[in-house]
């Protein structure tokens, strides 16, 4: 009887741990953006946050969803992508509204103008939706045509997770341009680091496709590079670059 009771307790614990891990994988990626979202909303200043982070995550998760049509992976990771896409659209909506409300330049920029100097710096949230929709439809059509190609499917999977691994690079570059991490939520980056470490270990334990865990390791390295910037610019302040110049430069560079 005691052995049976102990076995039941172990089964319940295993069940709880699996559900907690599943919940962490599904929603954990969202939590880092909560403090950043609140900071932007409170200060009405989005200059310290690079919206190219949103671009990277949107591309990565759209490609990951398409990759699933060619190579099956856990439904949990599918929902993770859907939730992340919704979160990034919410961040873009807030950043766009804040930037437009504080912008001195009254000229409005549109996605349909196809001006690469202002790519991803449009004046309406609708323009971002149009861009994401155009990318999704184009990528979906290419995937449909080449779905039978193993090389294409594996490349698609690599591009999906490699794009996500580059998540922190726009923020890394933005900090470098500004010579400061002011306006960036350190809590967000700490949560990135913890979440990416957990995610990489999860990929290894569940024997996810090799693209997932190798790029997860790269993502952790980028997170640590941003944390080093926080330390460096705090103890060795640099002459700040104007935010206007920073945004223009990053738009052209990225």
PDB file of C-alpha atoms in Angstrom:
ATOM      1  CA  UNK A   1       0.000   0.000   0.000  1.00  0.00           C
ATOM      2  CA  UNK A   2       2.784   2.386   0.914  1.00  0.00           C
ATOM      3  CA  UNK A   3       4.574   1.673  -2.375  1.00  0.00           C
ATOM      4  CA  UNK A   4       1.379   2.333  -4.326  1.00  0.00           C
ATOM      5  CA  UNK A   5       0.761   5.601  -2.456  1.00  0.00           C
ATOM      6  CA  UNK A   6       4.343   6.705  -3.045  1.00  0.00           C
ATOM      7  CA  UNK A   7       4.051   5.854  -6.740  1.00  0.00           C
ATOM      8  CA  UNK A   8       0.840   7.884  -6.996  1.00  0.00           C
ATOM      9  CA  UNK A   9       2.508  10.863  -5.321  1.00  0.00           C
ATOM     10  CA  UNK A  10       5.446  10.629  -7.748  1.00  0.00           C
ATOM     11  CA  UNK A  11       3.028  10.464 -10.698  1.00  0.00           C
ATOM     12  CA  UNK A  12       1.166  13.535  -9.457  1.00  0.00           C
ATOM     13  CA  UNK A  13       4.447  15.438  -8.990  1.00  0.00           C
ATOM     14  CA  UNK A  14       5.589  14.443 -12.480  1.00  0.00           C
ATOM     15  CA  UNK A  15       2.256  15.574 -13.884  1.00  0.00           C
ATOM     16  CA  UNK A  16       2.489  18.932 -12.102  1.00  0.00           C
ATOM     17  CA  UNK A  17       6.083  19.474 -13.209  1.00  0.00           C
ATOM     18  CA  UNK A  18       5.191  18.692 -16.827  1.00  0.00           C
ATOM     19  CA  UNK A  19       2.275  21.134 -16.732  1.00  0.00           C
ATOM     20  CA  UNK A  20       4.390  23.870 -15.148  1.00  0.00           C
ATOM     21  CA  UNK A  21       7.109  23.308 -17.746  1.00  0.00           C
ATOM     22  CA  UNK A  22       4.514  23.396 -20.519  1.00  0.00           C
ATOM     23  CA  UNK A  23       3.043  26.633 -19.165  1.00  0.00           C
ATOM     24  CA  UNK A  24       6.495  28.171 -18.844  1.00  0.00           C
ATOM     25  CA  UNK A  25       7.317  27.252 -22.437  1.00  0.00           C
ATOM     26  CA  UNK A  26       4.009  28.586 -23.761  1.00  0.00           C
ATOM     27  CA  UNK A  27       3.780  31.866 -21.852  1.00  0.00           C
ATOM     28  CA  UNK A  28       7.312  32.362 -20.538  1.00  0.00           C
ATOM     29  CA  UNK A  29       8.413  34.230 -23.642  1.00  0.00           C
ATOM     30  CA  UNK A  30       5.731  36.866 -23.054  1.00  0.00           C
ATOM     31  CA  UNK A  31       6.690  37.810 -19.472  1.00  0.00           C
ATOM     32  CA  UNK A  32       9.935  39.684 -20.338  1.00  0.00           C
ATOM     33  CA  UNK A  33       7.941  42.222 -22.334  1.00  0.00           C
ATOM     34  CA  UNK A  34       5.509  43.065 -19.526  1.00  0.00           C
ATOM     35  CA  UNK A  35       7.933  45.375 -17.633  1.00  0.00           C
ATOM     36  CA  UNK A  36       9.057  46.961 -20.924  1.00  0.00           C
ATOM     37  CA  UNK A  37       5.442  47.502 -21.991  1.00  0.00           C
ATOM     38  CA  UNK A  38       4.612  49.096 -18.635  1.00  0.00           C
ATOM     39  CA  UNK A  39       7.707  51.325 -18.740  1.00  0.00           C
ATOM     40  CA  UNK A  40       6.846  52.610 -22.217  1.00  0.00           C
ATOM     41  CA  UNK A  41       3.232  53.205 -21.264  1.00  0.00           C
ATOM     42  CA  UNK A  42       4.209  54.979 -18.034  1.00  0.00           C
ATOM     43  CA  UNK A  43       6.919  57.228 -19.519  1.00  0.00           C
ATOM     44  CA  UNK A  44       5.351  57.636 -22.983  1.00  0.00           C
ATOM     45  CA  UNK A  45       8.850  57.101 -24.368  1.00  0.00           C
ATOM     46  CA  UNK A  46       9.714  54.145 -26.595  1.00  0.00           C
ATOM     47  CA  UNK A  47      13.186  55.250 -27.720  1.00  0.00           C
ATOM     48  CA  UNK A  48      15.059  52.843 -25.474  1.00  0.00           C
ATOM     49  CA  UNK A  49      13.307  49.805 -26.955  1.00  0.00           C
ATOM     50  CA  UNK A  50      14.163  48.628 -30.450  1.00  0.00           C
ATOM     51  CA  UNK A  51      11.055  47.690 -32.422  1.00  0.00           C
ATOM     52  CA  UNK A  52      13.332  45.562 -34.601  1.00  0.00           C
ATOM     53  CA  UNK A  53      13.094  43.060 -31.735  1.00  0.00           C
ATOM     54  CA  UNK A  54       9.423  42.754 -32.677  1.00  0.00           C
ATOM     55  CA  UNK A  55      10.358  42.325 -36.347  1.00  0.00           C
ATOM     56  CA  UNK A  56      12.817  39.533 -35.564  1.00  0.00           C
ATOM     57  CA  UNK A  57      10.325  37.648 -33.386  1.00  0.00           C
ATOM     58  CA  UNK A  58       7.477  38.040 -35.872  1.00  0.00           C
ATOM     59  CA  UNK A  59       9.607  36.650 -38.704  1.00  0.00           C
ATOM     60  CA  UNK A  60      10.996  33.840 -36.528  1.00  0.00           C
ATOM     61  CA  UNK A  61       7.607  32.659 -35.273  1.00  0.00           C
ATOM     62  CA  UNK A  62       5.863  32.895 -38.634  1.00  0.00           C
ATOM     63  CA  UNK A  63       8.624  30.780 -40.172  1.00  0.00           C
ATOM     64  CA  UNK A  64       8.437  28.330 -37.265  1.00  0.00           C
ATOM     65  CA  UNK A  65       4.695  27.825 -37.846  1.00  0.00           C
ATOM     66  CA  UNK A  66       5.354  27.170 -41.543  1.00  0.00           C
ATOM     67  CA  UNK A  67       8.188  24.775 -40.637  1.00  0.00           C
ATOM     68  CA  UNK A  68       5.672  22.617 -38.771  1.00  0.00           C
ATOM     69  CA  UNK A  69       3.907  21.801 -42.046  1.00  0.00           C
ATOM     70  CA  UNK A  70       7.108  20.156 -43.260  1.00  0.00           C
ATOM     71  CA  UNK A  71       8.372  18.676 -40.013  1.00  0.00           C
ATOM     72  CA  UNK A  72       6.169  17.997 -37.036  1.00  0.00           C
ATOM     73  CA  UNK A  73       7.083  19.354 -33.604  1.00  0.00           C
ATOM     74  CA  UNK A  74       5.167  19.729 -30.358  1.00  0.00           C
ATOM     75  CA  UNK A  75       1.819  21.539 -30.428  1.00  0.00           C
ATOM     76  CA  UNK A  76       3.055  23.374 -27.347  1.00  0.00           C
ATOM     77  CA  UNK A  77       5.720  25.123 -29.445  1.00  0.00           C
ATOM     78  CA  UNK A  78       3.078  26.004 -32.043  1.00  0.00           C
ATOM     79  CA  UNK A  79       0.968  27.785 -29.417  1.00  0.00           C
ATOM     80  CA  UNK A  80       4.099  29.478 -28.111  1.00  0.00           C
ATOM     81  CA  UNK A  81       4.625  31.001 -31.560  1.00  0.00           C
ATOM     82  CA  UNK A  82       1.006  32.140 -31.870  1.00  0.00           C
ATOM     83  CA  UNK A  83       1.090  33.808 -28.438  1.00  0.00           C
ATOM     84  CA  UNK A  84       4.417  35.494 -29.209  1.00  0.00           C
ATOM     85  CA  UNK A  85       3.108  36.904 -32.489  1.00  0.00           C
ATOM     86  CA  UNK A  86       0.129  38.428 -30.653  1.00  0.00           C
ATOM     87  CA  UNK A  87       2.475  39.892 -28.009  1.00  0.00           C
ATOM     88  CA  UNK A  88       4.789  41.484 -30.562  1.00  0.00           C
ATOM     89  CA  UNK A  89       1.840  43.066 -32.365  1.00  0.00           C
ATOM     90  CA  UNK A  90       0.689  44.545 -29.042  1.00  0.00           C
ATOM     91  CA  UNK A  91       4.201  45.946 -28.424  1.00  0.00           C
ATOM     92  CA  UNK A  92       4.289  47.437 -31.931  1.00  0.00           C
ATOM     93  CA  UNK A  93       0.884  49.040 -31.460  1.00  0.00           C
ATOM     94  CA  UNK A  94       2.011  50.732 -28.239  1.00  0.00           C
ATOM     95  CA  UNK A  95       5.406  51.860 -29.592  1.00  0.00           C
ATOM     96  CA  UNK A  96       3.843  53.267 -32.769  1.00  0.00           C
ATOM     97  CA  UNK A  97       1.199  55.235 -30.879  1.00  0.00           C
ATOM     98  CA  UNK A  98       3.774  56.627 -28.435  1.00  0.00           C
ATOM     99  CA  UNK A  99       6.283  57.550 -31.144  1.00  0.00           C
ATOM    100  CA  UNK A 100       3.702  59.275 -33.360  1.00  0.00           C
ATOM    101  CA  UNK A 101       2.249  61.233 -30.447  1.00  0.00           C
ATOM    102  CA  UNK A 102       5.678  62.626 -29.511  1.00  0.00           C
ATOM    103  CA  UNK A 103       7.104  63.035 -33.023  1.00  0.00           C
ATOM    104  CA  UNK A 104       7.724  66.589 -34.175  1.00  0.00           C
ATOM    105  CA  UNK A 105       7.719  65.623 -37.829  1.00  0.00           C
ATOM    106  CA  UNK A 106       4.118  65.764 -39.053  1.00  0.00           C
ATOM    107  CA  UNK A 107       4.828  63.798 -42.237  1.00  0.00           C
ATOM    108  CA  UNK A 108       3.266  60.357 -42.100  1.00  0.00           C
ATOM    109  CA  UNK A 109       5.176  57.361 -43.465  1.00  0.00           C
ATOM    110  CA  UNK A 110       3.394  54.370 -44.981  1.00  0.00           C
ATOM    111  CA  UNK A 111       4.350  50.798 -45.819  1.00  0.00           C
ATOM    112  CA  UNK A 112       2.809  51.177 -49.281  1.00  0.00           C
ATOM    113  CA  UNK A 113       5.254  53.990 -50.098  1.00  0.00           C
ATOM    114  CA  UNK A 114       8.016  51.334 -50.140  1.00  0.00           C
ATOM    115  CA  UNK A 115      10.604  53.790 -48.836  1.00  0.00           C
ATOM    116  CA  UNK A 116      13.409  51.595 -47.448  1.00  0.00           C
ATOM    117  CA  UNK A 117      14.873  54.520 -45.509  1.00  0.00           C
ATOM    118  CA  UNK A 118      11.856  54.310 -43.220  1.00  0.00           C
ATOM    119  CA  UNK A 119      11.320  50.565 -43.227  1.00  0.00           C
ATOM    120  CA  UNK A 120       9.733  49.473 -39.934  1.00  0.00           C
ATOM    121  CA  UNK A 121       9.391  53.133 -38.895  1.00  0.00           C
ATOM    122  CA  UNK A 122       5.880  53.708 -40.182  1.00  0.00           C
ATOM    123  CA  UNK A 123       3.305  56.035 -38.674  1.00  0.00           C
ATOM    124  CA  UNK A 124       0.358  53.663 -38.348  1.00  0.00           C
ATOM    125  CA  UNK A 125      -0.015  50.268 -36.753  1.00  0.00           C
ATOM    126  CA  UNK A 126      -1.995  49.219 -39.836  1.00  0.00           C
ATOM    127  CA  UNK A 127       1.174  49.540 -41.932  1.00  0.00           C
ATOM    128  CA  UNK A 128       2.915  46.952 -39.742  1.00  0.00           C
ATOM    129  CA  UNK A 129      -0.070  44.621 -40.127  1.00  0.00           C
ATOM    130  CA  UNK A 130       0.128  45.016 -43.910  1.00  0.00           C
ATOM    131  CA  UNK A 131       3.837  44.201 -43.896  1.00  0.00           C
ATOM    132  CA  UNK A 132       3.397  41.131 -41.674  1.00  0.00           C
ATOM    133  CA  UNK A 133       0.481  39.916 -43.812  1.00  0.00           C
ATOM    134  CA  UNK A 134       2.483  40.362 -47.031  1.00  0.00           C
ATOM    135  CA  UNK A 135       5.441  38.456 -45.588  1.00  0.00           C
ATOM    136  CA  UNK A 136       3.222  35.659 -44.244  1.00  0.00           C
ATOM    137  CA  UNK A 137       1.376  35.155 -47.533  1.00  0.00           C
ATOM    138  CA  UNK A 138       4.602  35.183 -49.551  1.00  0.00           C
ATOM    139  CA  UNK A 139       6.379  32.751 -47.212  1.00  0.00           C
ATOM    140  CA  UNK A 140       3.310  30.495 -47.071  1.00  0.00           C
ATOM    141  CA  UNK A 141       3.103  30.313 -50.878  1.00  0.00           C
ATOM    142  CA  UNK A 142       6.824  29.472 -51.209  1.00  0.00           C
ATOM    143  CA  UNK A 143       6.457  26.824 -48.487  1.00  0.00           C
ATOM    144  CA  UNK A 144       3.433  25.312 -50.264  1.00  0.00           C
ATOM    145  CA  UNK A 145       5.351  25.082 -53.550  1.00  0.00           C
ATOM    146  CA  UNK A 146       8.562  23.632 -52.036  1.00  0.00           C
ATOM    147  CA  UNK A 147       7.095  21.578 -49.183  1.00  0.00           C
ATOM    148  CA  UNK A 148       8.244  18.286 -50.728  1.00  0.00           C
ATOM    149  CA  UNK A 149      11.885  19.409 -50.674  1.00  0.00           C
ATOM    150  CA  UNK A 150      13.686  18.155 -47.567  1.00  0.00           C
ATOM    151  CA  UNK A 151      16.447  20.712 -48.086  1.00  0.00           C
ATOM    152  CA  UNK A 152      13.921  23.567 -48.157  1.00  0.00           C
ATOM    153  CA  UNK A 153      12.094  22.342 -45.046  1.00  0.00           C
ATOM    154  CA  UNK A 154      15.313  21.966 -43.041  1.00  0.00           C
ATOM    155  CA  UNK A 155      16.515  25.386 -44.226  1.00  0.00           C
ATOM    156  CA  UNK A 156      13.164  26.887 -43.251  1.00  0.00           C
ATOM    157  CA  UNK A 157      13.506  25.411 -39.767  1.00  0.00           C
ATOM    158  CA  UNK A 158      17.028  26.752 -39.441  1.00  0.00           C
ATOM    159  CA  UNK A 159      15.977  30.243 -40.568  1.00  0.00           C
ATOM    160  CA  UNK A 160      13.112  30.214 -38.059  1.00  0.00           C
ATOM    161  CA  UNK A 161      15.215  29.425 -35.012  1.00  0.00           C
ATOM    162  CA  UNK A 162      18.262  31.379 -36.230  1.00  0.00           C
ATOM    163  CA  UNK A 163      16.088  34.491 -36.623  1.00  0.00           C
ATOM    164  CA  UNK A 164      14.883  34.000 -33.059  1.00  0.00           C
ATOM    165  CA  UNK A 165      18.470  33.482 -31.907  1.00  0.00           C
ATOM    166  CA  UNK A 166      19.216  36.942 -33.322  1.00  0.00           C
ATOM    167  CA  UNK A 167      16.393  38.385 -31.211  1.00  0.00           C
ATOM    168  CA  UNK A 168      18.670  40.441 -28.988  1.00  0.00           C
ATOM    169  CA  UNK A 169      20.904  41.837 -31.734  1.00  0.00           C
ATOM    170  CA  UNK A 170      18.644  44.827 -32.612  1.00  0.00           C
ATOM    171  CA  UNK A 171      18.590  45.791 -28.925  1.00  0.00           C
ATOM    172  CA  UNK A 172      22.351  45.196 -28.714  1.00  0.00           C
ATOM    173  CA  UNK A 173      22.870  47.496 -31.696  1.00  0.00           C
ATOM    174  CA  UNK A 174      20.411  50.104 -30.380  1.00  0.00           C
ATOM    175  CA  UNK A 175      22.305  50.240 -27.070  1.00  0.00           C
ATOM    176  CA  UNK A 176      25.596  50.577 -28.933  1.00  0.00           C
ATOM    177  CA  UNK A 177      24.249  53.428 -31.070  1.00  0.00           C
ATOM    178  CA  UNK A 178      22.863  55.262 -28.028  1.00  0.00           C
ATOM    179  CA  UNK A 179      25.991  54.471 -25.967  1.00  0.00           C
ATOM    180  CA  UNK A 180      23.516  53.769 -23.188  1.00  0.00           C
ATOM    181  CA  UNK A 181      20.931  51.249 -22.021  1.00  0.00           C
ATOM    182  CA  UNK A 182      18.628  53.985 -20.706  1.00  0.00           C
ATOM    183  CA  UNK A 183      14.994  53.293 -21.590  1.00  0.00           C
ATOM    184  CA  UNK A 184      15.625  49.551 -21.946  1.00  0.00           C
ATOM    185  CA  UNK A 185      14.112  47.365 -19.254  1.00  0.00           C
ATOM    186  CA  UNK A 186      16.889  45.411 -17.544  1.00  0.00           C
ATOM    187  CA  UNK A 187      14.181  43.148 -16.105  1.00  0.00           C
ATOM    188  CA  UNK A 188      13.222  42.283 -19.678  1.00  0.00           C
ATOM    189  CA  UNK A 189      16.788  41.210 -20.525  1.00  0.00           C
ATOM    190  CA  UNK A 190      17.145  39.208 -17.297  1.00  0.00           C
ATOM    191  CA  UNK A 191      13.904  37.420 -18.136  1.00  0.00           C
ATOM    192  CA  UNK A 192      15.193  36.836 -21.667  1.00  0.00           C
ATOM    193  CA  UNK A 193      18.297  35.201 -20.237  1.00  0.00           C
ATOM    194  CA  UNK A 194      16.404  32.995 -17.806  1.00  0.00           C
ATOM    195  CA  UNK A 195      13.779  32.058 -20.379  1.00  0.00           C
ATOM    196  CA  UNK A 196      16.279  31.299 -23.136  1.00  0.00           C
ATOM    197  CA  UNK A 197      18.357  29.146 -20.780  1.00  0.00           C
ATOM    198  CA  UNK A 198      15.262  27.211 -19.693  1.00  0.00           C
ATOM    199  CA  UNK A 199      14.112  26.879 -23.304  1.00  0.00           C
ATOM    200  CA  UNK A 200      17.477  25.550 -24.488  1.00  0.00           C
ATOM    201  CA  UNK A 201      17.569  22.941 -21.715  1.00  0.00           C
ATOM    202  CA  UNK A 202      13.974  21.986 -22.568  1.00  0.00           C
ATOM    203  CA  UNK A 203      14.904  21.497 -26.232  1.00  0.00           C
ATOM    204  CA  UNK A 204      17.812  19.262 -25.234  1.00  0.00           C
ATOM    205  CA  UNK A 205      15.732  17.148 -22.848  1.00  0.00           C
ATOM    206  CA  UNK A 206      12.835  16.702 -25.300  1.00  0.00           C
ATOM    207  CA  UNK A 207      15.200  15.924 -28.188  1.00  0.00           C
ATOM    208  CA  UNK A 208      13.819  18.763 -30.312  1.00  0.00           C
ATOM    209  CA  UNK A 209      15.288  19.227 -33.824  1.00  0.00           C
ATOM    210  CA  UNK A 210      18.959  20.219 -33.658  1.00  0.00           C
ATOM    211  CA  UNK A 211      18.203  23.679 -35.071  1.00  0.00           C
ATOM    212  CA  UNK A 212      16.209  24.525 -31.933  1.00  0.00           C
ATOM    213  CA  UNK A 213      18.833  23.906 -29.253  1.00  0.00           C
ATOM    214  CA  UNK A 214      21.905  25.111 -31.162  1.00  0.00           C
ATOM    215  CA  UNK A 215      20.285  28.468 -31.884  1.00  0.00           C
ATOM    216  CA  UNK A 216      18.987  28.539 -28.305  1.00  0.00           C
ATOM    217  CA  UNK A 217      22.592  28.508 -27.092  1.00  0.00           C
ATOM    218  CA  UNK A 218      23.432  31.381 -29.438  1.00  0.00           C
ATOM    219  CA  UNK A 219      20.474  33.320 -28.070  1.00  0.00           C
ATOM    220  CA  UNK A 220      21.764  32.949 -24.510  1.00  0.00           C
ATOM    221  CA  UNK A 221      25.150  34.340 -25.575  1.00  0.00           C
ATOM    222  CA  UNK A 222      23.495  37.429 -27.080  1.00  0.00           C
ATOM    223  CA  UNK A 223      21.516  37.935 -23.845  1.00  0.00           C
ATOM    224  CA  UNK A 224      24.733  37.933 -21.835  1.00  0.00           C
ATOM    225  CA  UNK A 225      26.259  40.439 -24.269  1.00  0.00           C
ATOM    226  CA  UNK A 226      23.373  42.848 -23.584  1.00  0.00           C
ATOM    227  CA  UNK A 227      23.775  42.372 -19.828  1.00  0.00           C
ATOM    228  CA  UNK A 228      27.451  43.241 -20.252  1.00  0.00           C
ATOM    229  CA  UNK A 229      26.361  46.464 -21.977  1.00  0.00           C
ATOM    230  CA  UNK A 230      24.212  47.287 -18.937  1.00  0.00           C
ATOM    231  CA  UNK A 231      27.263  46.862 -16.695  1.00  0.00           C
ATOM    232  CA  UNK A 232      29.666  48.686 -19.018  1.00  0.00           C
ATOM    233  CA  UNK A 233      27.511  51.750 -19.730  1.00  0.00           C
ATOM    234  CA  UNK A 234      26.560  52.026 -16.052  1.00  0.00           C
ATOM    235  CA  UNK A 235      30.139  52.120 -14.780  1.00  0.00           C
ATOM    236  CA  UNK A 236      31.728  53.709 -17.859  1.00  0.00           C
ATOM    237  CA  UNK A 237      29.161  56.207 -19.214  1.00  0.00           C
ATOM    238  CA  UNK A 238      29.666  57.222 -22.837  1.00  0.00           C
ATOM    239  CA  UNK A 239      28.681  60.391 -24.631  1.00  0.00           C
ATOM    240  CA  UNK A 240      25.093  59.672 -25.737  1.00  0.00           C
ATOM    241  CA  UNK A 241      24.088  59.789 -29.367  1.00  0.00           C
ATOM    242  CA  UNK A 242      20.859  61.653 -30.109  1.00  0.00           C
ATOM    243  CA  UNK A 243      17.881  59.301 -30.319  1.00  0.00           C
ATOM    244  CA  UNK A 244      16.773  60.748 -33.640  1.00  0.00           C
ATOM    245  CA  UNK A 245      20.102  59.995 -35.265  1.00  0.00           C
ATOM    246  CA  UNK A 246      20.138  56.570 -33.661  1.00  0.00           C
ATOM    247  CA  UNK A 247      16.784  55.584 -35.113  1.00  0.00           C
ATOM    248  CA  UNK A 248      17.678  56.843 -38.583  1.00  0.00           C
ATOM    249  CA  UNK A 249      20.988  54.985 -38.552  1.00  0.00           C
ATOM    250  CA  UNK A 250      19.479  51.756 -37.260  1.00  0.00           C
ATOM    251  CA  UNK A 251      16.761  51.922 -39.893  1.00  0.00           C
ATOM    252  CA  UNK A 252      19.345  52.095 -42.644  1.00  0.00           C
ATOM    253  CA  UNK A 253      21.642  49.501 -41.105  1.00  0.00           C
ATOM    254  CA  UNK A 254      18.941  46.929 -40.393  1.00  0.00           C
TER     255      UNK A 254
END
